[in-house]
Tab-separated table of N, CA and C in Angstrom:
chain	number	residue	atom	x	y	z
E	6	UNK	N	107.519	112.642	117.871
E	6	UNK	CA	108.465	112.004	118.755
E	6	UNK	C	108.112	110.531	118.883
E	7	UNK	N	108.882	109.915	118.942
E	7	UNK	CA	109.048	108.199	119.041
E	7	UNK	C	108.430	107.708	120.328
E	8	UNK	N	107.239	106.781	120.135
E	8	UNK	CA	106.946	105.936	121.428
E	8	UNK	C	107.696	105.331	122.004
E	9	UNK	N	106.810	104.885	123.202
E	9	UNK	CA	107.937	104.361	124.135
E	9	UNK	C	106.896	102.594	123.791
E	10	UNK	N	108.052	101.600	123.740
E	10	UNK	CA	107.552	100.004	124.011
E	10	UNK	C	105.798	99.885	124.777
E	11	UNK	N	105.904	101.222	125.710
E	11	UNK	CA	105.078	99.948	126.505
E	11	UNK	C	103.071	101.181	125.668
E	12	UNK	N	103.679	101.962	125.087
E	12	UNK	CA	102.452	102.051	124.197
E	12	UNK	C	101.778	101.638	122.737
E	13	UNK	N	102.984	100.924	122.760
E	13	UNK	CA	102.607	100.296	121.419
E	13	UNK	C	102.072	98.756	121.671
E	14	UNK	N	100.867	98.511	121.531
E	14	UNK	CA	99.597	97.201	122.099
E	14	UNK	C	100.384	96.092	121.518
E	15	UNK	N	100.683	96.204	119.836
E	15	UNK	CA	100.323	95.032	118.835
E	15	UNK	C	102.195	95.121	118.171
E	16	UNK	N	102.970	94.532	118.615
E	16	UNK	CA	104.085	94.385	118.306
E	16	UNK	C	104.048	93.851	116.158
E	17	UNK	N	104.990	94.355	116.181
E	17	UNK	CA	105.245	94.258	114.527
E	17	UNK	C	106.266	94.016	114.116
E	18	UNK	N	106.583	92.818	113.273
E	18	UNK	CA	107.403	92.393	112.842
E	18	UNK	C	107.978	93.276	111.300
E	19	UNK	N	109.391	93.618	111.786
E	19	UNK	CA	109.781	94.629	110.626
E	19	UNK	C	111.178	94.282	110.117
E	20	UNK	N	111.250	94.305	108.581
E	20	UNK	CA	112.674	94.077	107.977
E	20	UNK	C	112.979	95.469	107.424
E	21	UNK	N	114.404	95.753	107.646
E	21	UNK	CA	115.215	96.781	107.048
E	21	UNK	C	116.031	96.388	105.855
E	22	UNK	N	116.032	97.100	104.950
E	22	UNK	CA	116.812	97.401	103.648
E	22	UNK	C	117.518	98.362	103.732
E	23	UNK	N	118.947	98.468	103.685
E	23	UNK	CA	119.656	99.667	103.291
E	23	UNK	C	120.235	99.261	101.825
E	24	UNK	N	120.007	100.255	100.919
E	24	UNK	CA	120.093	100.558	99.793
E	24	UNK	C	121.311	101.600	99.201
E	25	UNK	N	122.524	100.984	99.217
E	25	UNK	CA	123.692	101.697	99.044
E	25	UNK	C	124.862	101.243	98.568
E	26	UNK	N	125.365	101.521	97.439
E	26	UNK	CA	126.797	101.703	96.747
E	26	UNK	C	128.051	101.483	97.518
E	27	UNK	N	127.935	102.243	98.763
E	27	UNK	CA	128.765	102.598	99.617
E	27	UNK	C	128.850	101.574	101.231
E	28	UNK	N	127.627	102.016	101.687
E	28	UNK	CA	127.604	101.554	103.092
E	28	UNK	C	127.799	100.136	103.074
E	29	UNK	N	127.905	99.744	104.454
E	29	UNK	CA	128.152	97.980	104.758
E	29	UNK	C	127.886	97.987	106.302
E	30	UNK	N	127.898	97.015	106.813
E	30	UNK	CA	127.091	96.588	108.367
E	30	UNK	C	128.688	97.522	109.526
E	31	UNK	N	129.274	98.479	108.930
E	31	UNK	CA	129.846	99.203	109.522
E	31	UNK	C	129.821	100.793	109.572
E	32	UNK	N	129.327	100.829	108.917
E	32	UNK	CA	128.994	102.690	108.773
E	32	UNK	C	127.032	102.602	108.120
E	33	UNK	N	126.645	102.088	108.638
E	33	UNK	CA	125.232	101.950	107.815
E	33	UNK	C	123.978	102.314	109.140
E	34	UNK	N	124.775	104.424	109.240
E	34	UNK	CA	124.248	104.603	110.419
E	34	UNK	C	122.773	104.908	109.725
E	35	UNK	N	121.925	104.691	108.638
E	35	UNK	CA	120.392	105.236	108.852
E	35	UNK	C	119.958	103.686	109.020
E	36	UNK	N	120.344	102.535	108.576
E	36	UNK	CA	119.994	101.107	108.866
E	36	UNK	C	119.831	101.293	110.483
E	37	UNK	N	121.173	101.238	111.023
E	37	UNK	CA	121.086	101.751	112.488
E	37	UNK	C	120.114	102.218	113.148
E	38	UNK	N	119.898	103.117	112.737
E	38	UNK	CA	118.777	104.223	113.403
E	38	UNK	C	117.388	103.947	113.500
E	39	UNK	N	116.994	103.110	111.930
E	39	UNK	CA	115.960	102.695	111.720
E	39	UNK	C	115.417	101.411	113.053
E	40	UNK	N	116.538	100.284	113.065
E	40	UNK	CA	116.543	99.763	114.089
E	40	UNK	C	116.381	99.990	115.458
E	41	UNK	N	117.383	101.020	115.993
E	41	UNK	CA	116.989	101.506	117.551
E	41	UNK	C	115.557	101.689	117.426
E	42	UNK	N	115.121	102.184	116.240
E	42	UNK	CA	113.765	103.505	116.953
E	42	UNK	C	112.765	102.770	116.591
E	43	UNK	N	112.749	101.698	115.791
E	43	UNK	CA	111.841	100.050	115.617
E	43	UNK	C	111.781	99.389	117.282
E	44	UNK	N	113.255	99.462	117.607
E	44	UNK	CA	112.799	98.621	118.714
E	44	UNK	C	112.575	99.358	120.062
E	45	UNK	N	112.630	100.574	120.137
E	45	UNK	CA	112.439	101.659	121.250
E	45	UNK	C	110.844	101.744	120.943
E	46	UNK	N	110.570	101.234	119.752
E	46	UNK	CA	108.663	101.713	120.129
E	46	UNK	C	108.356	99.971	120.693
E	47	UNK	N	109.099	99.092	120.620
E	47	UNK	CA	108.203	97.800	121.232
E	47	UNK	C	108.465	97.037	119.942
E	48	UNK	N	108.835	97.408	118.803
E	48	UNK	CA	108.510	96.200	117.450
E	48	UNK	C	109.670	95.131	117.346
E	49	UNK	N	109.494	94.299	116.547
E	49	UNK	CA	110.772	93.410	116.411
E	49	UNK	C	111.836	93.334	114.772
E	50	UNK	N	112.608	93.344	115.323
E	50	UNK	CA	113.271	93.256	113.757
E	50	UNK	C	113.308	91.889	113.322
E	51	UNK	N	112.647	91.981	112.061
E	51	UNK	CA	112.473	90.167	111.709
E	51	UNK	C	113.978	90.108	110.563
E	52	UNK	N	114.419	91.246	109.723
E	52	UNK	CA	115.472	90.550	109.397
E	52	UNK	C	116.113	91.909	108.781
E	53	UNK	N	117.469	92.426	108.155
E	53	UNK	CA	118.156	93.435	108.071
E	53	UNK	C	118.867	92.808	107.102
E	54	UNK	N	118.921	93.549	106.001
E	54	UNK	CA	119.744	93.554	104.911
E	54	UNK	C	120.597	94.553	104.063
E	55	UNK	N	121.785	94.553	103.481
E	55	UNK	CA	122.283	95.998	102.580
E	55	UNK	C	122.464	95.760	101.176
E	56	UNK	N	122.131	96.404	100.202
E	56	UNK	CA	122.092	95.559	98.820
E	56	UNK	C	122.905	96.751	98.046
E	57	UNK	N	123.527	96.381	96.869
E	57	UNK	CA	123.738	97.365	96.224
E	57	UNK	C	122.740	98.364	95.681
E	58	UNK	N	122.645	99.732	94.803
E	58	UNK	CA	121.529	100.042	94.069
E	58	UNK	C	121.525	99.194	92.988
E	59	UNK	N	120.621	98.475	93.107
E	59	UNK	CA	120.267	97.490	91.641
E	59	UNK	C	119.102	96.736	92.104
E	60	UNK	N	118.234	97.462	91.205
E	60	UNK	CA	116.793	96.964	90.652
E	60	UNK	C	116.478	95.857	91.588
E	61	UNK	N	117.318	94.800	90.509
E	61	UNK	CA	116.730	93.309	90.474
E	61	UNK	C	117.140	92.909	92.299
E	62	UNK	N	118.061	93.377	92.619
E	62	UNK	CA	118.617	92.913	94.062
E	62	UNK	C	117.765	93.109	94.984
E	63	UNK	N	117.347	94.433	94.656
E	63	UNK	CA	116.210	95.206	96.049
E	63	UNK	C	115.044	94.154	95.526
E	64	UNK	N	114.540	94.152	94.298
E	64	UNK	CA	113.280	93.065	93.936
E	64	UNK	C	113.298	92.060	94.806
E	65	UNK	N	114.247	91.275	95.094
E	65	UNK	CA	114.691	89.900	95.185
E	65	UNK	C	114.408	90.015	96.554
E	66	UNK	N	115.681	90.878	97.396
E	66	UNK	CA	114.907	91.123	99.075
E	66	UNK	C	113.563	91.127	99.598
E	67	UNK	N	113.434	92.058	98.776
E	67	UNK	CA	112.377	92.576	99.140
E	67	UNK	C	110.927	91.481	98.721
E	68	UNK	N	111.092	91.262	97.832
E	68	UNK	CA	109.882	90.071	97.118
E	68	UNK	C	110.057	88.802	98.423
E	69	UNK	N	111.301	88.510	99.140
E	69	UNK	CA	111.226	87.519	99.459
E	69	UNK	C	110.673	87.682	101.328
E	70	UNK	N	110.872	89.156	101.360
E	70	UNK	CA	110.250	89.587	102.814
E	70	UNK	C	108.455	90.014	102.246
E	71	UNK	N	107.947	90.137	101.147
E	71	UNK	CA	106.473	90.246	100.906
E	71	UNK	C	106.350	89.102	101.179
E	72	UNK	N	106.535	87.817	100.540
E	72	UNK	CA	105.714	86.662	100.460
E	72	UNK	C	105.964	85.649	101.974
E	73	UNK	N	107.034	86.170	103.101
E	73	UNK	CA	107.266	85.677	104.236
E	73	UNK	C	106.047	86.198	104.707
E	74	UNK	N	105.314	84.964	105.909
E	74	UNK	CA	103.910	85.858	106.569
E	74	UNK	C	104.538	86.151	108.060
E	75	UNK	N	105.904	85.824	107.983
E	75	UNK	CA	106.369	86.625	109.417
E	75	UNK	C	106.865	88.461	109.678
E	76	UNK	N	106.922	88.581	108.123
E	76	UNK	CA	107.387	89.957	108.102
E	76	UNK	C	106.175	90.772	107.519
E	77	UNK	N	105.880	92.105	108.798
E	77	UNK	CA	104.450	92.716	108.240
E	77	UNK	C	105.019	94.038	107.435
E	78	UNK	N	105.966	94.377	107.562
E	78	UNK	CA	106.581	95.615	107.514
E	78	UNK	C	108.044	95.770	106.771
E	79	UNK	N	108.488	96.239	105.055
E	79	UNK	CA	109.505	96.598	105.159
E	79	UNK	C	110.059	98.139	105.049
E	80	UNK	N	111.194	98.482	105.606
E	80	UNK	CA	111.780	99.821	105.276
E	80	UNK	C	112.952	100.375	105.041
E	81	UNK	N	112.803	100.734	103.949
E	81	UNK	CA	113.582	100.583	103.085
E	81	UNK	C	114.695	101.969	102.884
E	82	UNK	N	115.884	102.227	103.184
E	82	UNK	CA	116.351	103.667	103.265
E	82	UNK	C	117.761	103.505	102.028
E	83	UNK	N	117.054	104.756	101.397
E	83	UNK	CA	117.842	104.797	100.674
E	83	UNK	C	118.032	104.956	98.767
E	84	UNK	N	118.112	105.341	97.543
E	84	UNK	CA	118.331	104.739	96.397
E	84	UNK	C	117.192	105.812	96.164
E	85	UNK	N	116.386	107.121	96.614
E	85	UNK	CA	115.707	107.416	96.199
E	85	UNK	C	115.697	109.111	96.233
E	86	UNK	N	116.703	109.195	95.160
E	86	UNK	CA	117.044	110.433	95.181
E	86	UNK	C	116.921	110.415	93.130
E	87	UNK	N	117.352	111.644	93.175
E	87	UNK	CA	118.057	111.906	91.810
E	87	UNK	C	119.382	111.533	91.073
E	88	UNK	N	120.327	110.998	91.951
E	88	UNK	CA	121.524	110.265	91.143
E	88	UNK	C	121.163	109.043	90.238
E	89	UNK	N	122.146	108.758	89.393
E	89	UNK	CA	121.876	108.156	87.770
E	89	UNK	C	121.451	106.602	88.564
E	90	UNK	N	122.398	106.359	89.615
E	90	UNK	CA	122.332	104.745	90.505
E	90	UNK	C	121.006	104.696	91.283
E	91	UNK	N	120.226	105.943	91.395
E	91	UNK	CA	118.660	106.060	92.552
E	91	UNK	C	117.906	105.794	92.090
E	92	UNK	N	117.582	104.160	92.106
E	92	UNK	CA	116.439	103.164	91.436
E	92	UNK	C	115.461	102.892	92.097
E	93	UNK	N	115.469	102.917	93.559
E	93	UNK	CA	114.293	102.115	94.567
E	93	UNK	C	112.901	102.425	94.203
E	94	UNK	N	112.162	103.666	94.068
E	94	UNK	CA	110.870	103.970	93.555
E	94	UNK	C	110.495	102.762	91.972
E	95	UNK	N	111.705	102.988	91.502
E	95	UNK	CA	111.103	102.224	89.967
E	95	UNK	C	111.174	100.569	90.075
E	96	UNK	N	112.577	99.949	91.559
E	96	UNK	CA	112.400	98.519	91.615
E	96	UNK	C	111.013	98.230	92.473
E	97	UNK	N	110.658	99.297	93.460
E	97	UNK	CA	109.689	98.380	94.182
E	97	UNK	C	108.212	99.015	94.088
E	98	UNK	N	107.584	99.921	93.404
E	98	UNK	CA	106.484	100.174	93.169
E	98	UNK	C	106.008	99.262	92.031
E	99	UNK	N	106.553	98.588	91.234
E	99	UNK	CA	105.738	97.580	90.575
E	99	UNK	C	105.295	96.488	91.485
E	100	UNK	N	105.988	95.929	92.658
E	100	UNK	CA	106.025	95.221	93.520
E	100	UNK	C	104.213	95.698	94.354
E	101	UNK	N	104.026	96.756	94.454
E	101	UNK	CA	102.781	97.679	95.353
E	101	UNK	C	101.367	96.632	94.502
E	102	UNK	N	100.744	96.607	95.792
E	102	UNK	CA	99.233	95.888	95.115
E	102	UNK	C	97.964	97.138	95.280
E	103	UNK	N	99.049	98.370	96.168
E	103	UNK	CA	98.304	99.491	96.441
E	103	UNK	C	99.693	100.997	96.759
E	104	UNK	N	99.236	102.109	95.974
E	104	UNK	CA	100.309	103.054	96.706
E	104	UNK	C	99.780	103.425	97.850
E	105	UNK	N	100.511	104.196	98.744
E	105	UNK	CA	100.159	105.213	100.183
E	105	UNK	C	100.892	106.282	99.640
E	106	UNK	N	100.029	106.937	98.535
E	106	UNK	CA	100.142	108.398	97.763
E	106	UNK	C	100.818	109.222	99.468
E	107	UNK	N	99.369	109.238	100.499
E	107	UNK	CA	99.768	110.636	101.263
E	107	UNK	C	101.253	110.182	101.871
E	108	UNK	N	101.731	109.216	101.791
E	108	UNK	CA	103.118	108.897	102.587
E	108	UNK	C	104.055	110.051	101.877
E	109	UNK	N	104.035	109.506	101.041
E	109	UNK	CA	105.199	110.674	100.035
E	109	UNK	C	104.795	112.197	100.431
E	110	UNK	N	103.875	112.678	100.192
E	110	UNK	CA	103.493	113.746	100.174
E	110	UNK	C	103.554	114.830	101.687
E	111	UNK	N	103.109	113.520	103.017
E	111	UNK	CA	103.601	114.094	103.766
E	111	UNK	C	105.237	113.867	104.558
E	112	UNK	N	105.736	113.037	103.975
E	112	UNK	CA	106.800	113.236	104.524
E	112	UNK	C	107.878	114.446	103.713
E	113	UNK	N	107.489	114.881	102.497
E	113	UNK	CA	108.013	116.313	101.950
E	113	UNK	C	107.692	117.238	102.949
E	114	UNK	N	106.396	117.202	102.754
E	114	UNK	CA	105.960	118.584	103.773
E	114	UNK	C	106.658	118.508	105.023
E	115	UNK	N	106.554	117.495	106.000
E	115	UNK	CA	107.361	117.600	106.558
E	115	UNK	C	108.877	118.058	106.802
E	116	UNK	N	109.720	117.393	105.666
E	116	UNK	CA	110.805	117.815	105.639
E	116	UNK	C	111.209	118.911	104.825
E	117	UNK	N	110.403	119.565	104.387
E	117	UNK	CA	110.766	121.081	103.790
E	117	UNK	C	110.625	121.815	105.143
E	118	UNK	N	110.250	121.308	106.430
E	118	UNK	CA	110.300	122.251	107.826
E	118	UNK	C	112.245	122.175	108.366
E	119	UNK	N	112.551	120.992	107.559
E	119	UNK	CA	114.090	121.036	108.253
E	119	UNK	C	115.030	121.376	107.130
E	120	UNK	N	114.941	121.311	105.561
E	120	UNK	CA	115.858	121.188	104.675
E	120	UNK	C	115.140	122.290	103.582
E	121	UNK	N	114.045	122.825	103.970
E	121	UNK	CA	113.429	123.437	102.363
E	121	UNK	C	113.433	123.218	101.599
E	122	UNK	N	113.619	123.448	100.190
E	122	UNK	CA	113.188	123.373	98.971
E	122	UNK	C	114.090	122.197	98.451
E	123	UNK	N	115.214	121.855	99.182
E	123	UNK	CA	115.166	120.596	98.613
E	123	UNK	C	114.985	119.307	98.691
E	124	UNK	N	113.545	119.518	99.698
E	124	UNK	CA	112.975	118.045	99.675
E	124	UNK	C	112.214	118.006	98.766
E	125	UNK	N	112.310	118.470	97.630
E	125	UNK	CA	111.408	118.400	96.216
E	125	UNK	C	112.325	117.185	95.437
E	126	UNK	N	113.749	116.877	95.778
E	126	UNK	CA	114.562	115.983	95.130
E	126	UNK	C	114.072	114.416	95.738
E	127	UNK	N	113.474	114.341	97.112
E	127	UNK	CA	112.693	113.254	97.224
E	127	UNK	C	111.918	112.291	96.553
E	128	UNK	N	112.037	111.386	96.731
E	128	UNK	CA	111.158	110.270	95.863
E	128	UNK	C	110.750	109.080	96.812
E	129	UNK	N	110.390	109.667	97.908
E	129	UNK	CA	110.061	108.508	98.936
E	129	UNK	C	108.585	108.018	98.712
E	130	UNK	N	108.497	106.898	98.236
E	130	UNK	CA	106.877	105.762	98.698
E	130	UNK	C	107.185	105.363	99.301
E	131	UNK	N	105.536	104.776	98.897
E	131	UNK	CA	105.375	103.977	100.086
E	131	UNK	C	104.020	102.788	99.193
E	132	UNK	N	103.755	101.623	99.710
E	132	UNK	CA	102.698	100.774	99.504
E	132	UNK	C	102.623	99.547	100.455
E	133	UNK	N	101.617	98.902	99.727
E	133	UNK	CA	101.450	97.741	100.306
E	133	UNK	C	101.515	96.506	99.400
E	134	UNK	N	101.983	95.652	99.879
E	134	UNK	CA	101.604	94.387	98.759
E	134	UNK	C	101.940	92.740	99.679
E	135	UNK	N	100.785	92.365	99.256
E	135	UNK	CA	100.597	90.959	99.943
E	135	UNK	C	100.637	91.228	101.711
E	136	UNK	N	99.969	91.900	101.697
E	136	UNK	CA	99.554	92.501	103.199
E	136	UNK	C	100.909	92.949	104.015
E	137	UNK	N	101.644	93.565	103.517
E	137	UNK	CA	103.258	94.052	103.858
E	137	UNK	C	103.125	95.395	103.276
E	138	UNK	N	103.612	95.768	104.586
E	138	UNK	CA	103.977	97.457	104.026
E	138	UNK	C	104.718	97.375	104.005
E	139	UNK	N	105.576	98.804	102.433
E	139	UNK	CA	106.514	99.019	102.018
E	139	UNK	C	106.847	100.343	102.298
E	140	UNK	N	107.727	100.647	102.728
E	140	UNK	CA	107.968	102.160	103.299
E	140	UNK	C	109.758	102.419	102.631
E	141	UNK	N	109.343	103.437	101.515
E	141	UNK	CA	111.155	103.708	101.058
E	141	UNK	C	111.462	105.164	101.325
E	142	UNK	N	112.727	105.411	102.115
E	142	UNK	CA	113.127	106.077	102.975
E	142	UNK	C	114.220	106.811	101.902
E	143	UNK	N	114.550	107.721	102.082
E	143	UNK	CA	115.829	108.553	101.543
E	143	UNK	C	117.128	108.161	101.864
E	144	UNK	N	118.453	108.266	102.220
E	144	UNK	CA	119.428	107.135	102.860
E	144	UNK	C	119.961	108.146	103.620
E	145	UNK	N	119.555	109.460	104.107
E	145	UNK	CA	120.292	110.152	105.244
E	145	UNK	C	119.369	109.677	106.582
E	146	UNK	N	120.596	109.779	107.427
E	146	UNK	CA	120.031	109.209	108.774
E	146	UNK	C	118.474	110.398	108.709
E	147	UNK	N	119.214	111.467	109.246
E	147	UNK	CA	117.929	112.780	109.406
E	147	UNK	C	116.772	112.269	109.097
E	148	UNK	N	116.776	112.372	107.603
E	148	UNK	CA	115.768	111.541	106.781
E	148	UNK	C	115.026	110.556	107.267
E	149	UNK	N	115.268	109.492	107.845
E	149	UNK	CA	114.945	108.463	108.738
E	149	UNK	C	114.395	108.784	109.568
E	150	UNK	N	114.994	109.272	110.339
E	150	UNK	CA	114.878	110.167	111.727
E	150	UNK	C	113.128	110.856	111.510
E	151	UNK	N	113.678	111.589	110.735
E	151	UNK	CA	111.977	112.360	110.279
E	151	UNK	C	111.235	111.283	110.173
E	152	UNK	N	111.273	110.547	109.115
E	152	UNK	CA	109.893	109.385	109.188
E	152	UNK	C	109.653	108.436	109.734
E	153	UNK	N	110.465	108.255	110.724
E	153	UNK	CA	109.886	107.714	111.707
E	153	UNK	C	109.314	107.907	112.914
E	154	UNK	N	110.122	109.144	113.445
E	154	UNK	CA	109.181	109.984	114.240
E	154	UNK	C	108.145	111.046	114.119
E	155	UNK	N	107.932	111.163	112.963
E	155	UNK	CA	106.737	111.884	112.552
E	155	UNK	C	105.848	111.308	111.879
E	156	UNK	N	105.661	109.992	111.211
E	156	UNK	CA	105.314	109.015	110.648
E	156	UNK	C	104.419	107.953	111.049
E	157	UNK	N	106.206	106.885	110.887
E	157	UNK	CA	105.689	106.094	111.330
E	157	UNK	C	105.440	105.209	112.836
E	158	UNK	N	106.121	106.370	113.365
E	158	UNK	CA	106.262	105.587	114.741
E	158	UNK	C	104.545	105.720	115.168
E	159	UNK	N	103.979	106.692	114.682
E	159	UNK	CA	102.644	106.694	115.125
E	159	UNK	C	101.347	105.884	114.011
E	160	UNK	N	101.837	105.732	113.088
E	160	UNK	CA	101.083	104.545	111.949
E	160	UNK	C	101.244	103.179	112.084
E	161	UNK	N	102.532	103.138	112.908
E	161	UNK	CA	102.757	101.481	113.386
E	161	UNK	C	102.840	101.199	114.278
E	162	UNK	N	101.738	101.974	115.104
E	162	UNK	CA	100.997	101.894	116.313
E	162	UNK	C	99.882	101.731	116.836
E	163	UNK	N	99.366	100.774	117.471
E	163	UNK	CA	97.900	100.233	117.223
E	163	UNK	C	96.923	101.308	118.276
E	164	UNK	N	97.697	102.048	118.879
E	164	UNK	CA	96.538	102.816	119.953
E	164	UNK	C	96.736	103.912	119.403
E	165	UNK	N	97.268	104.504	118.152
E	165	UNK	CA	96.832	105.439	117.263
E	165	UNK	C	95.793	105.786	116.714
E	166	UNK	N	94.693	107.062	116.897
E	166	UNK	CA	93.718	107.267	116.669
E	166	UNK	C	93.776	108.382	115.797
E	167	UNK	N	93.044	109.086	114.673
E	167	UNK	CA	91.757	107.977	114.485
E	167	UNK	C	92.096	106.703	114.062
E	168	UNK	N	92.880	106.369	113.288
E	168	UNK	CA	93.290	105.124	111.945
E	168	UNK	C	94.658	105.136	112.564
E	169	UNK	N	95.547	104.181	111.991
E	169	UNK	CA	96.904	103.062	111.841
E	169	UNK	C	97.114	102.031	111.331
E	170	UNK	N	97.933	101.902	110.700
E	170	UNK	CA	98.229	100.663	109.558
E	170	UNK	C	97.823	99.161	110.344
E	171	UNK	N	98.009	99.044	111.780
E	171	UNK	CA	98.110	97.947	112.681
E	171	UNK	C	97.019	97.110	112.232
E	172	UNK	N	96.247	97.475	112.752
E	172	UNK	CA	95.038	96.716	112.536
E	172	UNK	C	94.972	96.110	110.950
E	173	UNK	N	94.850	96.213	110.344
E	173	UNK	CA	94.983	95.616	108.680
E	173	UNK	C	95.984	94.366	108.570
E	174	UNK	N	97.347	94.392	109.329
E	174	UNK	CA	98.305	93.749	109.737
E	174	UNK	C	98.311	92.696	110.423
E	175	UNK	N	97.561	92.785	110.901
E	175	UNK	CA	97.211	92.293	112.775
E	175	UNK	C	95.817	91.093	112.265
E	176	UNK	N	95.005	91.473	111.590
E	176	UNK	CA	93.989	91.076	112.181
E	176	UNK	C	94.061	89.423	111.187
C-alpha cells in the first residue's frame, strides 16, 4: 500500500514516460496514476512525457532526463509487452550502467497473485544509469498500480528498512 507524504523523509524528483501508439494527455490513465501515487507519497514530478513506441524517441527522452541532475528517477509505463511495436526493454537497457535483475522478477511474482500465468508476457526492467533510476512499467493502469504500491512506493522511500534506492540518490 502507498505512503502517505509525511513518511517519506527525502523527497524525489521523478519524470514519467508513457509509451504508446494510442494514448495522449487525455486518456493516458496509467501516466495518471503514476503521478497521483508519486505525489501522494511526498515526491515531485520533475517532468511528464508521451512518445510514440519508437526506440530512438524513448532514447532521446529518456537520455535527456539521465543526464539532467534534477531528475533522480524515471518511469516509464508501457511498450513492454509482446506486440511487434513493444520496444522499451531493447530502447532503454542499453542506456543501464547497471540492471535491477530482482525488479523484474519481483514484480512477476507479484503479479501472477492478480493475473496468473500471464505475467510471464512481461518484460518489465529496471536499472540505473548516471545515478537515475530507470523503472519500465507495463502500460495497464493495474500494472502500475502493482508497482508502485508494492514496489516502489517503498524503494523510493528513505525510512525504508533494511535498504532503499534513496540514499544512493540523495547523498
Amino acid at each position: 500500500m502507498s505512503n502517505t507524504a509525511s513518511t517519506t523523509e527525502k523527497t524525489l524528483n521523478i519524470a514519467v514516460l508513457t509509451v504508446s501508439d494510442t494514448r495522449d494527455a487525455s486518456n493516458d490513465t496509467s501516466g495518471d496514476a503514476l503521478v497521483t501515487m508519486l505525489l501522494e507519497d511526498g515526491h515531485s514530478l520533475e517532468d511528464r512525457a508521451i512518445v510514440k513506441d519508437d526506440v530512438y524517441m524513448m532514447r532521446a527522452v529518456v537520455s535527456n532526463w539521465i543526464a539532467d541532475p534534477d531528475v533522480q528517477v524515471v518511469i516509464v509505463t508501457g511498450g513492454t509487452g509482446f506486440h511487434s511495436r513493444d520496444s522499451t526493454p531493447e530502447a532503454l537497457q542499453p542506456l543501464f550502467d547497471k540492471s535491477i535483475d530482482g525488479f523484474g522478477e519481483l514484480f512477476r511474482q507479484l503479479s501472477y497473485e492478480e493475473i496468473g500465468t500471464s505475467t510471464i508476457q512481461s518484460r518489465c526492467v529496471a536499472g540505473l544509469a548516471n545515478r537515475t533510476l530507470i523503472f519500465c512499467l507495463p502500460g495497464s493502469t493495474g500494472a502500475c498500480k502493482t508497482a508502485w504500491n508494492r514496489i516502489l512506493s517503498e524503494q523510493l522511500n528513505s525510512s525504508h528498512k533494511p535498504c532503499n534506492f534513496v540514499g544512493m540518490l540523495t547523498a
